[in-house]
Amino acid sequence: MGSNSSRIGDLPKNEYLKKLSGTESVSENDPFWNQLLSFSFPAPTSSTELKLLEEATISVCRSLVENNPRTGNFGALIKVFLSRTKELKLSAECQNHIFIWQTHNALFIICCLLKVFICEMSEEELQLHFTYEDKSPGSYSSDSEDLLEELLCCLMQLITDIPLLDITYEISVEAVSTMVVFLSCQLFHKEVLRQSISHKYLMQGRCLPYTSKLVKTLLYNFIRQEKPPPPGAHVFPQQSEAGGLLYGLASGVATGLWTVFTLGGVGSKAAATPELSSPLANQSLLLLLVLANLTDAADAPNPYKQAIMSFKNTQDSSPFPSSVPHAFQINFNSLYTALCEQQTSDQATLLLYTLLHQNSNVRTYMLARTDMENLVLPILEILYHVEERNSHHVYMALIILLILTEDDGFNRSIHEVILKNITWYSERVLTEISLGSLLILVVIRTIQYNMTRTRDKYLHTNCLAALANMSAQFRSLHQYAAQRIISYTCRHLRRYVCVLDKLCFPHSHCSTLRQCFSTLSDNGEELLSLTCSHILRSYASSLFSLLSKKHNKVLEQATQSLRGSLSSNDTPLPDYAQDLNVIEEVIRMMLEIINSCLTNSLHHNPNLVYALLYKRDLFEQFRTHPSFQDIMQNIDLVITFFSSRLLQAGAELSVERVLEIIKQGVVALPKDRLK
């Protein structure tokens, strides 16, 4: 581009770019390269300016595609870059700014060209452009050397071996970004690539020995969050606070790859581009995630995934098993701190999920931490602001909670952590609340949002699964958390009753069930003003008094009604009929949660026992029900045991006296009788 290039608009007319892409061959030893690589211009700061850059250079790139088979100039440019990287480490030690600047510019041009090549041609055609030389048209290099593989190996060496200094920061970012661009071929294929050329080079041959070192370096780049050097630290102008022009180009590619490798479905909100304090950390994280999600080769597993699955803490002195390849050690405390601080980005959340899911060493370490609130609170905040997050971020946060709540120690400990002044929770001022109660509040809020907005069954089911995982360890729930459980249940009861009303009386003006609906709604408002203990008792009573009384009769009537209407005119079932089995599923889930509480923490739940005794006639209806008989045994045992103790105590017992008898009975009830 030359030292005179200072604006993007000048690029199509630039004489050096015209020569590079023209019909004249340029030897790799030609002084032309020093002139071409001595350029600088202001970096784009918006997507519009990035698009202008692509539009300004597309003609040059297409001209090079057309002429490169005869000139081999693309290969010559790569060889110039490769020859310079051999002296890059020494140049960094000697503070040779100009040499590093020109090497950086060479890599910048290569990456811009690669981005266009990958967009507009197949991998086979791309590989051919690495083999063309200055010979007869269409001839290929006879050397055994593979320029593409050598470039990839050089990039890996640059990332892992070059010390991170002010003068090398930009070229380190460019090297990471260029590898992201190399792996972007997946964006242009509908099917998963399993035999990609770049994948093949990265998973075997000369690149394979760098696997663990590369993964370790990328992780440490993420951990350290090194900021770009301040203006004036370069001989060449600082390109942007975001980390250089190429960062912007590759970041767009990486965003596309991120979409390929993550889930979707909660909503349509696009991920907002956060203001990045460390472009190197962000690009390193994106490259790490892309490498970890590469498909296995036909004859070998993904080595980068193996490295992520097997690395250990630096404080772990046990030897690595001989069967574990690409293993290394890293400081888990620093990694944990970085993960806690960076959960505002969805890629950091995906890294946390990946490590919890695939690396047992990391999972064990995190679950043993005594400051789990530092990790859980950012995850809860993601779910709390579900309206502002994209679907990938919400799903990853929820799956992380599922993984954590599978551990009983975690479920116990979160009720022992007391938090004060949760400022981001705006529904109510929470001056003091346990982490467990806050988790329940946020998950219920997420369920409510999902049911009223997106109606995503996957999200709804997994939110309930997280609560079910915790149910055996519920301890001293915050009063507001209990109220929110009631509020959530009442909302769903309204829906169930409405569905049953429509199914049983589709053409009638009968309002019996609607009156029941109104009564329940009024009771629900009264419940919210009661104390925590009364709330829990009323909660169990309200739910089962409605559902169990209506279950068998209404379900049978609704089924017959639907069958009759279907046989008469052969019309499809109404949409709301598809939710008919929800009633039975909810009853079973509630019975399972009650059974779990009774079996595992009966002594912590006297209010639940009180509710069971208060509505024991209701539960007796389920004793022989084929759908619930298996989980009714413990509930029936508890009801029978405590009923007999109340009979022995006499009649006209106050609420306080009943609770006292229950607490005494908990001690006397043999635990081995609960199955």
XYZ file of C-alpha atoms in Angstrom:
675
model
C 0.000 0.000 0.000
C 2.944 2.271 0.577
C 3.661 5.008 3.038
C 1.381 7.455 1.225
C -1.796 5.451 1.848
C -3.759 7.143 4.590
C -7.442 6.632 3.680
C -9.580 3.607 2.876
C -11.020 5.428 -0.130
C -7.563 5.567 -1.723
C -7.041 1.786 -1.711
C -8.596 0.888 -5.122
C -6.206 3.315 -6.843
C -3.143 2.405 -4.795
C -0.240 1.613 -7.155
C 1.316 -0.969 -4.816
C -1.923 -2.907 -4.472
C -2.384 -2.769 -8.236
C 1.068 -4.237 -8.700
C 0.416 -6.963 -6.136
C -2.811 -7.986 -7.849
C -1.702 -7.308 -11.421
C -0.215 -9.455 -14.152
C 3.420 -8.817 -13.221
C 5.205 -11.305 -10.993
C 7.026 -9.917 -7.968
C 9.929 -11.868 -6.509
C 9.938 -12.361 -2.756
C 13.321 -10.583 -2.672
C 12.054 -7.512 -4.507
C 12.333 -4.136 -2.625
C 8.694 -3.672 -3.592
C 7.631 -5.514 -0.445
C 9.241 -2.969 1.882
C 7.331 -0.233 0.070
C 4.049 -2.150 0.113
C 4.262 -2.903 3.815
C 5.043 0.645 4.926
C 1.466 1.813 5.324
C -0.884 3.073 7.968
C -4.370 4.503 7.880
C -7.143 5.098 10.410
C -8.957 1.925 11.349
C -12.723 1.627 10.811
C -14.699 2.235 13.976
C -18.105 0.970 12.816
C -19.660 -1.777 10.736
C -20.336 0.767 8.010
C -16.647 1.635 7.754
C -15.719 -2.047 7.767
C -18.073 -2.584 4.865
C -16.455 0.337 3.071
C -13.064 -1.334 3.498
C -14.341 -4.564 1.973
C -15.936 -2.681 -0.911
C -12.741 -0.688 -1.461
C -10.535 -3.782 -1.644
C -12.840 -6.281 -3.358
C -11.678 -5.292 -6.843
C -8.048 -5.724 -5.811
C -8.776 -9.137 -4.289
C -10.677 -10.356 -7.332
C -7.914 -9.154 -9.611
C -5.417 -11.128 -7.534
C -7.637 -14.222 -7.728
C -7.609 -13.918 -11.506
C -3.884 -13.234 -11.935
C -2.334 -15.211 -9.077
C -2.283 -18.523 -11.017
C 0.214 -16.848 -13.418
C 2.100 -14.538 -11.060
C 2.192 -16.442 -7.756
C 2.224 -13.087 -5.921
C 0.004 -14.362 -3.104
C 2.489 -17.115 -2.345
C 5.355 -14.620 -2.567
C 3.614 -12.374 -0.010
C 3.219 -15.300 2.371
C 6.900 -16.245 1.952
C 7.884 -12.659 2.750
C 5.837 -12.857 5.942
C 7.265 -16.265 6.876
C 10.841 -15.094 6.374
C 10.241 -12.088 8.603
C 8.668 -14.110 11.421
C 11.910 -16.065 11.800
C 13.505 -12.882 13.110
C 10.464 -11.602 14.968
C 11.474 -12.821 18.409
C 14.911 -11.229 18.071
C 13.315 -8.033 16.777
C 11.088 -7.898 19.856
C 14.086 -8.267 22.141
C 15.958 -5.550 20.219
C 12.903 -3.254 20.117
C 12.984 -3.153 16.305
C 9.686 -1.335 15.878
C 9.840 -0.873 12.121
C 10.545 -4.546 11.399
C 7.628 -5.647 13.616
C 5.378 -2.985 12.084
C 6.025 -4.224 8.535
C 5.577 -7.850 9.577
C 2.269 -6.891 11.175
C 1.170 -5.172 7.965
C 2.091 -8.232 5.900
C -0.115 -10.406 8.099
C -2.883 -7.814 7.896
C -2.892 -7.963 4.076
C -2.789 -11.776 4.107
C -5.797 -11.927 6.406
C -7.812 -9.433 4.330
C -7.105 -11.519 1.216
C -7.921 -14.779 2.999
C -11.265 -13.420 4.128
C -12.263 -12.692 0.525
C -10.797 -15.960 -0.786
C -12.727 -18.027 1.766
C -15.954 -16.173 0.974
C -15.699 -16.658 -2.780
C -14.043 -20.026 -3.431
C -13.924 -23.604 -2.239
C -11.215 -24.922 0.045
C -9.665 -26.813 -2.838
C -9.356 -23.608 -4.868
C -7.973 -21.792 -1.831
C -5.299 -24.434 -1.387
C -4.281 -24.070 -5.036
C -3.620 -20.354 -4.530
C -0.965 -21.312 -1.983
C 0.817 -23.434 -4.616
C 0.955 -21.098 -7.631
C 4.394 -19.754 -8.584
C 5.903 -17.532 -11.264
C 5.956 -20.080 -14.070
C 3.755 -20.912 -16.992
C 0.066 -20.202 -16.406
C -1.545 -22.601 -13.970
C 1.679 -24.368 -12.993
C 2.319 -25.502 -9.448
C 5.250 -25.697 -7.112
C 7.169 -28.931 -7.322
C 8.521 -28.480 -3.784
C 7.273 -30.832 -1.123
C 6.786 -27.816 1.110
C 3.141 -27.019 1.874
C 2.830 -23.260 2.200
C -0.616 -23.420 3.823
C 0.542 -25.767 6.549
C 3.666 -23.695 7.088
C 1.605 -20.533 7.502
C -0.642 -22.194 10.092
C 2.368 -23.501 12.017
C 3.967 -20.061 11.866
C 0.833 -18.451 13.308
C 0.769 -20.965 16.152
C 4.434 -20.291 16.892
C 3.855 -16.557 16.803
C 0.980 -16.841 19.304
C 2.815 -19.143 21.702
C 6.462 -18.055 21.450
C 6.592 -14.305 20.844
C 6.696 -12.401 24.153
C 3.710 -10.126 24.720
C 5.134 -6.583 24.762
C 3.744 -3.210 23.752
C 5.366 -3.513 20.327
C 4.135 -7.106 19.769
C 0.571 -6.722 21.084
C -0.952 -5.826 17.706
C 0.720 -8.612 15.760
C -0.337 -11.107 18.439
C -3.948 -10.012 17.995
C -3.587 -10.273 14.209
C -2.143 -13.798 14.443
C -5.045 -15.005 16.588
C -7.570 -13.291 14.324
C -6.032 -14.773 11.179
C -6.487 -18.261 12.605
C -10.138 -17.430 13.293
C -10.500 -16.362 9.657
C -8.800 -19.592 8.522
C -11.423 -21.597 10.409
C -14.372 -19.607 9.065
C -14.961 -22.012 6.166
C -17.770 -23.543 8.234
C -19.795 -20.359 7.741
C -20.158 -21.121 4.059
C -21.289 -24.735 4.443
C -24.726 -25.839 5.579
C -23.435 -29.198 6.777
C -20.821 -29.731 9.471
C -17.330 -29.852 7.980
C -15.598 -33.097 8.860
C -12.775 -33.135 6.322
C -11.777 -29.494 6.094
C -8.251 -28.861 4.822
C -7.449 -26.401 7.592
C -8.857 -28.849 10.148
C -6.607 -31.568 8.787
C -3.500 -29.438 9.155
C -4.427 -28.353 12.681
C -5.138 -31.874 13.917
C -2.103 -33.665 12.597
C 1.319 -33.180 11.099
C 3.512 -30.217 12.002
C 0.831 -28.312 13.929
C -0.106 -31.117 16.325
C 2.856 -30.693 18.748
C 1.711 -27.120 19.453
C -1.764 -28.205 20.644
C -1.371 -27.987 24.421
C 0.879 -24.947 24.241
C -1.607 -23.089 22.050
C -4.594 -23.921 24.272
C -2.641 -22.898 27.365
C -1.564 -19.600 25.786
C -5.105 -18.768 24.678
C -6.433 -19.501 28.167
C -3.794 -17.292 29.774
C -4.568 -14.531 27.274
C -8.171 -14.714 28.463
C -7.157 -14.821 32.135
C -4.780 -11.862 31.977
C -7.075 -9.556 29.985
C -4.089 -7.532 28.738
C -5.171 -4.140 27.442
C -3.782 -2.612 24.239
C -0.699 -0.452 24.717
C -1.351 3.272 25.137
C -0.942 5.654 22.191
C 2.688 6.481 21.579
C 3.933 3.002 22.384
C 4.374 2.313 18.640
C 6.499 3.774 15.916
C 3.473 3.294 13.671
C 0.156 4.943 14.566
C -2.134 3.258 17.035
C -4.857 1.774 14.850
C -7.697 1.782 17.307
C -8.555 1.317 20.917
C -10.337 -1.885 19.939
C -7.136 -3.533 18.822
C -6.483 -2.852 15.156
C -8.237 -2.979 11.838
C -7.898 -6.710 11.486
C -9.540 -7.170 14.858
C -12.693 -5.621 13.444
C -12.569 -7.826 10.366
C -11.977 -11.068 12.221
C -14.407 -10.168 14.971
C -17.234 -10.203 12.448
C -16.122 -13.629 11.257
C -15.866 -14.893 14.824
C -19.358 -13.645 15.614
C -20.675 -15.761 12.757
C -18.769 -18.794 13.972
C -20.123 -18.198 17.473
C -23.654 -18.466 16.083
C -22.781 -21.757 14.385
C -21.414 -23.312 17.582
C -24.149 -22.279 20.042
C -27.849 -22.857 20.588
C -30.760 -20.656 19.622
C -34.454 -20.319 20.215
C -35.226 -18.201 23.264
C -35.627 -14.982 21.364
C -34.522 -13.042 18.348
C -32.483 -10.378 20.079
C -29.025 -10.145 18.546
C -25.954 -10.068 20.688
C -24.833 -6.544 21.370
C -21.163 -5.909 20.730
C -19.646 -5.069 24.101
C -16.940 -2.516 24.587
C -13.811 -4.630 24.862
C -11.005 -3.737 27.204
C -8.773 -6.519 25.870
C -9.016 -7.400 22.163
C -6.323 -10.061 22.591
C -8.279 -11.783 25.368
C -11.508 -11.653 23.387
C -10.001 -12.976 20.156
C -8.086 -15.666 22.040
C -11.307 -16.823 23.670
C -13.127 -16.955 20.333
C -10.314 -18.973 18.747
C -10.235 -21.326 21.727
C -13.975 -21.997 21.445
C -13.771 -22.583 17.705
C -10.878 -25.029 18.147
C -12.694 -26.852 20.940
C -15.754 -27.340 18.727
C -13.971 -28.679 15.663
C -15.325 -32.063 14.661
C -13.154 -35.106 15.222
C -11.051 -36.329 12.325
C -11.862 -39.694 10.766
C -8.854 -41.350 12.372
C -8.275 -39.187 15.469
C -10.246 -37.133 18.034
C -10.018 -33.360 18.221
C -6.723 -32.720 20.089
C -7.783 -29.231 21.210
C -10.897 -30.623 22.829
C -8.729 -33.266 24.512
C -6.456 -30.556 25.880
C -9.424 -28.593 27.268
C -10.861 -31.722 28.857
C -7.678 -32.787 30.633
C -5.687 -29.781 31.921
C -5.121 -29.580 35.677
C -4.433 -27.055 38.403
C -0.836 -25.937 38.900
C -1.195 -26.992 42.545
C -2.065 -30.546 41.514
C 1.169 -32.551 41.763
C -0.297 -35.886 40.691
C 1.160 -37.255 37.430
C -0.853 -37.165 34.223
C -2.116 -40.562 33.048
C -0.187 -41.872 30.081
C -3.455 -42.158 28.177
C -4.098 -38.391 28.374
C -2.500 -36.532 25.440
C -1.900 -32.783 25.200
C -2.190 -32.300 28.978
C -0.901 -29.209 30.768
C -1.368 -27.262 33.993
C -2.816 -23.828 34.607
C -3.601 -21.667 37.643
C -7.213 -22.502 38.532
C -7.593 -19.597 40.944
C -6.745 -17.084 38.208
C -9.020 -18.898 35.763
C -11.896 -18.879 38.261
C -11.458 -15.154 38.916
C -11.441 -14.334 35.195
C -14.551 -16.442 34.555
C -16.404 -14.699 37.386
C -15.499 -11.256 36.059
C -16.195 -11.851 32.356
C -19.688 -13.380 32.342
C -21.146 -10.293 30.673
C -20.036 -11.786 27.344
C -21.762 -14.863 25.971
C -18.472 -16.388 24.776
C -17.122 -16.318 28.342
C -20.300 -18.031 29.507
C -19.820 -20.700 26.851
C -16.255 -21.247 28.059
C -17.536 -21.683 31.616
C -20.113 -24.213 30.421
C -17.488 -26.062 28.357
C -15.114 -26.361 31.295
C -17.807 -27.413 33.777
C -19.198 -29.953 31.353
C -15.999 -31.443 29.946
C -13.195 -30.920 32.460
C -13.800 -32.820 35.702
C -10.781 -31.152 37.331
C -12.268 -27.683 36.816
C -15.732 -28.783 37.899
C -14.446 -30.338 41.120
C -12.383 -27.245 41.897
C -15.271 -24.825 41.351
C -17.758 -26.818 43.403
C -15.264 -26.853 46.265
C -14.904 -23.069 46.327
C -16.244 -21.287 49.386
C -17.064 -18.154 47.374
C -19.441 -19.649 44.831
C -21.562 -16.499 44.985
C -18.908 -14.771 42.858
C -19.708 -17.208 40.051
C -23.430 -17.771 40.604
C -24.467 -14.112 40.906
C -23.275 -13.154 37.380
C -25.129 -16.193 36.003
C -28.316 -15.205 37.841
C -27.986 -11.668 36.550
C -27.874 -13.020 32.985
C -31.153 -14.868 33.561
C -32.688 -11.925 35.391
C -32.089 -9.672 32.379
C -33.410 -12.295 29.957
C -35.202 -9.605 27.941
C -31.860 -7.970 27.129
C -29.856 -11.125 26.394
C -29.623 -13.198 23.247
C -30.779 -16.804 23.206
C -27.255 -18.269 23.316
C -26.410 -16.468 26.524
C -29.617 -17.415 28.316
C -29.352 -21.100 27.394
C -25.718 -21.349 28.460
C -26.456 -19.672 31.796
C -29.350 -22.033 32.449
C -27.330 -25.134 31.577
C -24.582 -23.976 33.928
C -27.154 -23.787 36.742
C -28.342 -27.284 35.864
C -24.795 -28.613 36.122
C -24.228 -26.874 39.445
C -27.541 -27.986 40.977
C -26.704 -31.611 40.226
C -24.280 -31.402 43.148
C -25.851 -31.844 46.604
C -23.043 -29.937 48.278
C -23.767 -26.930 46.096
C -27.497 -27.140 46.855
C -26.774 -27.141 50.585
C -24.155 -24.420 50.587
C -26.136 -21.837 48.606
C -28.685 -21.638 51.451
C -25.870 -20.828 53.872
C -24.551 -17.865 51.873
C -26.305 -14.666 52.955
C -26.312 -11.776 50.487
C -27.102 -8.142 51.162
C -28.486 -5.396 48.921
C -28.875 -7.086 45.534
C -29.135 -3.863 43.547
C -29.914 -5.397 40.148
C -33.035 -7.134 41.467
C -35.632 -4.424 41.012
C -38.965 -6.133 41.815
C -38.338 -5.765 45.515
C -35.639 -4.402 47.791
C -33.683 -7.394 49.058
C -31.683 -6.189 52.015
C -30.768 -9.721 53.073
C -31.428 -13.016 51.348
C -29.717 -16.351 50.923
C -28.124 -17.220 47.607
C -30.447 -20.223 47.362
C -33.577 -18.127 47.766
C -32.304 -15.630 45.204
C -31.663 -18.450 42.767
C -35.252 -19.641 43.207
C -36.577 -16.118 42.612
C -34.589 -15.651 39.409
C -35.420 -19.069 37.975
C -39.144 -18.564 38.639
C -38.951 -15.145 36.992
C -37.287 -16.747 33.959
C -40.063 -19.344 33.762
C -42.721 -16.638 33.910
C -41.024 -14.659 31.166
C -40.760 -17.768 29.019
C -44.391 -18.761 29.498
C -45.731 -15.304 28.679
C -43.333 -14.365 25.866
C -41.407 -17.103 24.089
C -43.170 -20.271 25.303
C -40.031 -22.335 24.766
C -40.614 -25.813 26.213
C -36.882 -26.524 26.412
C -36.218 -23.493 28.581
C -39.286 -24.081 30.736
C -38.463 -27.737 31.366
C -34.873 -27.049 32.319
C -35.805 -24.230 34.688
C -38.133 -26.625 36.498
C -35.409 -29.268 36.461
C -33.044 -26.881 38.247
C -35.660 -26.269 40.954
C -36.297 -29.996 41.249
C -32.568 -30.608 41.656
C -32.566 -28.206 44.603
C -35.808 -29.352 46.223
C -34.259 -31.938 48.556
C -31.983 -29.261 50.017
C -34.406 -26.350 50.502
C -33.518 -24.539 53.732
C -35.034 -21.462 55.413
C -36.511 -19.957 52.269
C -36.823 -16.187 52.214
C -40.431 -15.083 52.694
C -40.493 -13.319 49.333
C -39.155 -16.434 47.612
C -42.052 -18.408 49.065
C -44.507 -15.725 47.899
C -43.093 -15.895 44.386
C -43.576 -19.651 44.341
C -47.238 -19.055 45.190
C -47.603 -16.345 42.565
C -46.040 -18.567 39.918
C -48.267 -21.512 40.859
C -51.444 -19.403 40.806
C -50.685 -18.111 37.344
C -50.368 -21.648 36.036
C -53.463 -22.811 37.883
C -55.452 -20.132 36.067
C -54.176 -21.532 32.809
C -55.024 -25.127 33.769
C -58.524 -24.218 34.882
C -59.164 -22.228 31.722
C -58.050 -25.157 29.584
C -60.277 -27.593 31.484
C -63.183 -25.157 31.277
C -62.813 -24.892 27.513
C -62.458 -28.634 27.068
C -65.420 -29.621 29.235
C -67.786 -26.821 28.241
C -66.751 -25.686 24.742
C -70.287 -24.536 23.792
C -71.804 -23.840 27.194
C -72.280 -20.664 29.147
C -71.719 -22.572 32.373
C -69.354 -20.656 34.614
C -68.775 -23.186 37.379
C -65.109 -23.596 36.676
C -64.705 -19.903 36.043
C -66.159 -19.246 39.490
C -63.639 -21.700 40.861
C -61.000 -19.745 38.953
C -62.126 -16.494 40.572
C -62.149 -18.034 44.034
C -58.641 -19.313 43.543
C -57.508 -15.933 42.270
C -58.962 -14.188 45.335
C -57.376 -16.712 47.641
C -54.105 -16.187 45.835
C -54.199 -12.490 46.658
C -54.910 -13.256 50.314
C -52.072 -15.753 50.451
C -49.532 -13.119 49.622
C -50.275 -11.259 52.834
C -49.780 -14.262 55.103
C -46.647 -15.221 56.957
C -44.101 -17.544 55.376
C -45.353 -20.628 57.243
C -48.988 -19.957 56.359
C -47.968 -19.361 52.762
C -46.380 -22.772 52.486
C -49.380 -24.515 54.042
C -51.873 -22.639 51.889
C -49.726 -23.255 48.817
C -49.947 -27.039 49.097
C -53.638 -26.902 49.986
C -54.654 -24.603 47.117
C -52.779 -26.566 44.481
C -54.034 -30.036 45.333
C -57.542 -29.007 46.344
C -58.134 -27.750 42.816
C -56.157 -30.180 40.693
C -56.965 -33.447 42.436
C -60.732 -32.825 42.663
C -60.959 -32.035 38.973
C -58.359 -34.452 37.697
C -60.171 -37.756 37.054
C -63.662 -36.498 36.318
C -62.786 -33.486 34.216
C -60.048 -35.296 32.332
C -62.455 -38.075 31.385
C -65.197 -35.638 30.393
C -62.798 -33.569 28.332
C -61.470 -36.625 26.513
C -64.972 -37.855 25.696
C -66.028 -34.400 24.582
C -63.059 -34.086 22.302
C -63.524 -37.563 20.859
C -67.176 -36.810 20.189
C -66.426 -33.561 18.385
C -63.647 -35.184 16.419
C -65.761 -38.109 15.255
C -68.647 -35.840 14.296
C -66.955 -33.473 11.904
C -63.378 -34.766 11.801
C -61.964 -31.399 12.812
C -58.529 -31.206 14.448
C -58.175 -30.757 18.193
C -58.013 -27.156 19.395
C -54.608 -25.796 20.378
C -55.433 -25.677 24.071
C -56.312 -29.405 24.054
C -52.657 -30.206 23.527
C -51.972 -28.978 27.078
C -54.439 -31.397 28.666
C -51.767 -33.713 30.068
C -50.034 -30.769 31.751
C -52.358 -31.162 34.747
C -51.257 -34.718 35.386
C -47.606 -33.793 34.830
C -47.807 -30.919 37.322
C -49.474 -33.097 39.956
C -46.772 -35.732 39.525
C -44.001 -33.143 39.690
C -45.441 -31.680 42.885
C -45.757 -35.126 44.438
C -42.175 -35.884 43.508
C -40.934 -32.622 45.021
C -42.892 -33.276 48.228
C -41.600 -36.834 48.315
C -38.051 -35.580 47.836
C -38.403 -33.092 50.708
C -39.897 -35.705 53.038
C -37.248 -38.277 52.239
C -34.191 -36.030 52.447
C -35.031 -33.125 54.742
C -38.185 -33.886 56.694
C -36.897 -32.133 59.826
C -36.496 -28.857 57.874
C -40.073 -28.879 56.568
C -42.670 -28.952 59.414
C -44.887 -26.601 57.380
C -45.017 -29.101 54.536
C -46.084 -31.863 56.942
C -48.746 -29.521 58.345
C -50.141 -28.995 54.827
C -50.178 -32.725 54.166
C -52.162 -33.378 57.346
C -54.544 -30.507 56.659
C -55.430 -31.990 53.263
C -54.909 -35.667 54.002
C -58.313 -36.581 52.532
C -57.145 -35.033 49.292
C -53.994 -37.136 49.072
C -55.858 -40.342 49.857
C -57.487 -40.037 46.414
C -54.074 -40.573 44.832
C -53.114 -43.593 46.926
C -54.231 -46.102 44.295
C -53.934 -43.900 41.236
C -51.801 -45.779 38.670
C -49.883 -42.625 37.668
C -48.926 -41.647 41.217
C -49.030 -44.831 43.266
C -45.250 -45.319 43.189
C -44.474 -41.911 44.717
C -47.388 -41.856 47.172
C -45.926 -44.440 49.535
C -43.764 -42.057 51.572
C -46.417 -39.352 51.591
C -49.038 -41.826 52.811
C -46.626 -43.070 55.491
C -45.999 -39.545 56.787
C -49.701 -38.714 56.815
C -50.577 -41.905 58.702
C -47.752 -41.512 61.231
C -48.457 -37.876 62.146
C -52.245 -38.301 62.064
C -52.016 -40.924 64.768
C -49.852 -38.627 66.912
C -52.358 -35.797 66.561
C -55.202 -38.120 67.592
C -53.278 -39.071 70.688
C -52.791 -35.379 71.560
C -56.528 -34.734 71.613
C -58.888 -32.354 69.817
C -59.031 -28.563 69.478
C -55.314 -28.148 68.821
C -53.946 -24.746 67.886
C -51.704 -24.216 64.874
C -48.695 -23.703 67.128
C -49.454 -26.909 69.035
C -49.805 -28.891 65.798
C -46.445 -27.632 64.568
C -44.873 -28.517 67.904
C -46.243 -32.078 67.678
C -44.934 -32.337 64.109
C -41.443 -31.243 65.167
C -41.442 -33.776 67.959
C -42.738 -36.474 65.639
C -39.980 -35.840 63.102
C -37.465 -37.020 65.675
C -39.512 -40.114 66.498
C -40.201 -41.193 62.906
C -37.701 -43.903 61.889
C -35.959 -42.656 58.754
C -35.497 -46.158 57.411
C -39.253 -46.361 56.884
C -39.034 -43.685 54.185
C -38.098 -45.199 50.855
